[in-house]
Amino acid sequence: MPPDSRTTPPARAMRADARRNYDRILAAAAEAIAEHGAEASLEEIARRAGVGSATLHRHFPSRQQLLEAVFRGKVEALCATAGDLAAGPDPGHALAAWLGAVARHIVSNRGLAAALMRGAHDGDFTLGATCHTMITSAGADLLARAREANAARRDVSITDLLKLVNAICLAVEREPDSATQADRLLTLALTGVHPAGERALTRPAGVIDP
């Protein structure tokens, strides 16, 4: 997917001072979001970056554009991980491992669990719409391979699985060990709570039985 020019630096080279301000704003935003979530104060982000509010808004006219710039690189890495896993020999394990990576990504970026699905129903290139499309496409390829290997149910969609991961991450978002809790709950969801599921737990974690 080509980058959205509204959330990335212009194709022409930035002046050195403008580039420094851009990078400082992104770093400050990532730090503030990790601490306070996606609704972190823009004024606080500007203060941490050592720039004025006008400079922040010149680079990022809206909160959504700033959020997308912060998360786009991370989402692109997550999609690259899907491609790497797709090359593995076990499609069921690849799908489960990637869903685990999605969960870790969400819990490490407070507010993204809600923001990922936000915008999926509007027509603008918001954080939710853009990242949702990128992640859905990457996950759909893994799910298709898992279905072909009879490692995923035919009636399960990638949207179903992402909603499941999203819900789990929202449930544990404010717990101190949220990543561990999310991983445990995701494993339970994928293997089931029936005793027969214990056999699945001895195989690659997260294999989805038909």
mmCIF file of N, CA and C in Angstrom, residues 103 106-107 110 113 165-186:
data_model
loop_
_atom_site.group_PDB
_atom_site.id
_atom_site.type_symbol
_atom_site.label_atom_id
_atom_site.label_comp_id
_atom_site.label_asym_id
_atom_site.label_seq_id
_atom_site.Cartn_x
_atom_site.Cartn_y
_atom_site.Cartn_z
ATOM 1 N N ALA A 103 -1.518 -9.051 19.204
ATOM 2 C CA ALA A 103 -1.904 -8.766 20.590
ATOM 3 C C ALA A 103 -0.797 -8.006 21.317
ATOM 4 N N ILE A 106 -0.724 -4.439 20.188
ATOM 5 C CA ILE A 106 -1.821 -3.622 20.703
ATOM 6 C C ILE A 106 -1.578 -3.232 22.155
ATOM 7 N N VAL A 107 -1.206 -4.201 22.998
ATOM 8 C CA VAL A 107 -1.059 -3.879 24.422
ATOM 9 C C VAL A 107 0.143 -2.988 24.682
ATOM 10 N N ARG A 110 -0.934 1.766 23.979
ATOM 11 C CA ARG A 110 -2.221 2.009 24.630
ATOM 12 C C ARG A 110 -3.149 2.845 23.763
ATOM 13 N N ALA A 113 -5.914 -0.542 20.592
ATOM 14 C CA ALA A 113 -6.938 -1.580 20.536
ATOM 15 C C ALA A 113 -8.263 -0.990 20.076
ATOM 16 N N VAL A 165 -8.934 -10.723 19.140
ATOM 17 C CA VAL A 165 -7.678 -10.208 19.692
ATOM 18 C C VAL A 165 -7.906 -8.824 20.293
ATOM 19 N N ASN A 166 -8.642 -8.001 19.572
ATOM 20 C CA ASN A 166 -8.920 -6.644 20.027
ATOM 21 C C ASN A 166 -9.653 -6.658 21.372
ATOM 22 N N ALA A 167 -10.666 -7.517 21.473
ATOM 23 C CA ALA A 167 -11.450 -7.603 22.703
ATOM 24 C C ALA A 167 -10.597 -8.073 23.874
ATOM 25 N N ILE A 168 -9.749 -9.050 23.628
ATOM 26 C CA ILE A 168 -8.863 -9.548 24.683
ATOM 27 C C ILE A 168 -7.938 -8.436 25.167
ATOM 28 N N CYS A 169 -7.381 -7.693 24.226
ATOM 29 C CA CYS A 169 -6.441 -6.631 24.597
ATOM 30 C C CYS A 169 -7.138 -5.500 25.348
ATOM 31 N N LEU A 170 -8.349 -5.194 24.959
ATOM 32 C CA LEU A 170 -9.109 -4.183 25.696
ATOM 33 C C LEU A 170 -9.369 -4.647 27.124
ATOM 34 N N ALA A 171 -9.631 -5.942 27.291
ATOM 35 C CA ALA A 171 -9.955 -6.481 28.612
ATOM 36 C C ALA A 171 -8.769 -6.409 29.564
ATOM 37 N N VAL A 172 -7.545 -6.515 29.041
ATOM 38 C CA VAL A 172 -6.366 -6.563 29.918
ATOM 39 C C VAL A 172 -5.523 -5.298 29.821
ATOM 40 N N GLU A 173 -6.015 -4.297 29.092
ATOM 41 C CA GLU A 173 -5.205 -3.122 28.760
ATOM 42 C C GLU A 173 -4.576 -2.447 29.974
ATOM 43 N N ARG A 174 -5.295 -2.401 31.083
ATOM 44 C CA ARG A 174 -4.799 -1.659 32.240
ATOM 45 C C ARG A 174 -4.174 -2.560 33.307
ATOM 46 N N GLU A 175 -3.980 -3.831 32.994
ATOM 47 C CA GLU A 175 -3.318 -4.723 33.930
ATOM 48 C C GLU A 175 -1.804 -4.595 33.765
ATOM 49 N N PRO A 176 -1.043 -4.692 34.863
ATOM 50 C CA PRO A 176 0.408 -4.501 34.767
ATOM 51 C C PRO A 176 1.097 -5.539 33.891
ATOM 52 N N ASP A 177 0.556 -6.762 33.846
ATOM 53 C CA ASP A 177 1.140 -7.807 33.012
ATOM 54 C C ASP A 177 0.245 -8.080 31.814
ATOM 55 N N SER A 178 -0.200 -7.011 31.160
ATOM 56 C CA SER A 178 -1.196 -7.128 30.110
ATOM 57 C C SER A 178 -0.738 -8.025 28.955
ATOM 58 N N ALA A 179 0.535 -7.968 28.591
ATOM 59 C CA ALA A 179 1.012 -8.790 27.476
ATOM 60 C C ALA A 179 0.901 -10.270 27.811
ATOM 61 N N THR A 180 1.285 -10.641 29.028
ATOM 62 C CA THR A 180 1.189 -12.041 29.448
ATOM 63 C C THR A 180 -0.259 -12.497 29.508
ATOM 64 N N GLN A 181 -1.119 -11.650 30.066
ATOM 65 C CA GLN A 181 -2.536 -11.993 30.174
ATOM 66 C C GLN A 181 -3.169 -12.120 28.782
ATOM 67 N N ALA A 182 -2.818 -11.230 27.882
ATOM 68 C CA ALA A 182 -3.368 -11.294 26.533
ATOM 69 C C ALA A 182 -2.942 -12.582 25.842
ATOM 70 N N ASP A 183 -1.688 -12.973 26.003
ATOM 71 C CA ASP A 183 -1.190 -14.199 25.389
ATOM 72 C C ASP A 183 -1.925 -15.417 25.936
ATOM 73 N N ARG A 184 -2.132 -15.439 27.243
ATOM 74 C CA ARG A 184 -2.820 -16.571 27.867
ATOM 75 C C ARG A 184 -4.265 -16.663 27.381
ATOM 76 N N LEU A 185 -4.975 -15.539 27.376
ATOM 77 C CA LEU A 185 -6.376 -15.549 26.959
ATOM 78 C C LEU A 185 -6.515 -15.885 25.475
ATOM 79 N N LEU A 186 -5.572 -15.406 24.668
ATOM 80 C CA LEU A 186 -5.623 -15.727 23.249
ATOM 81 C C LEU A 186 -5.415 -17.220 23.034
#
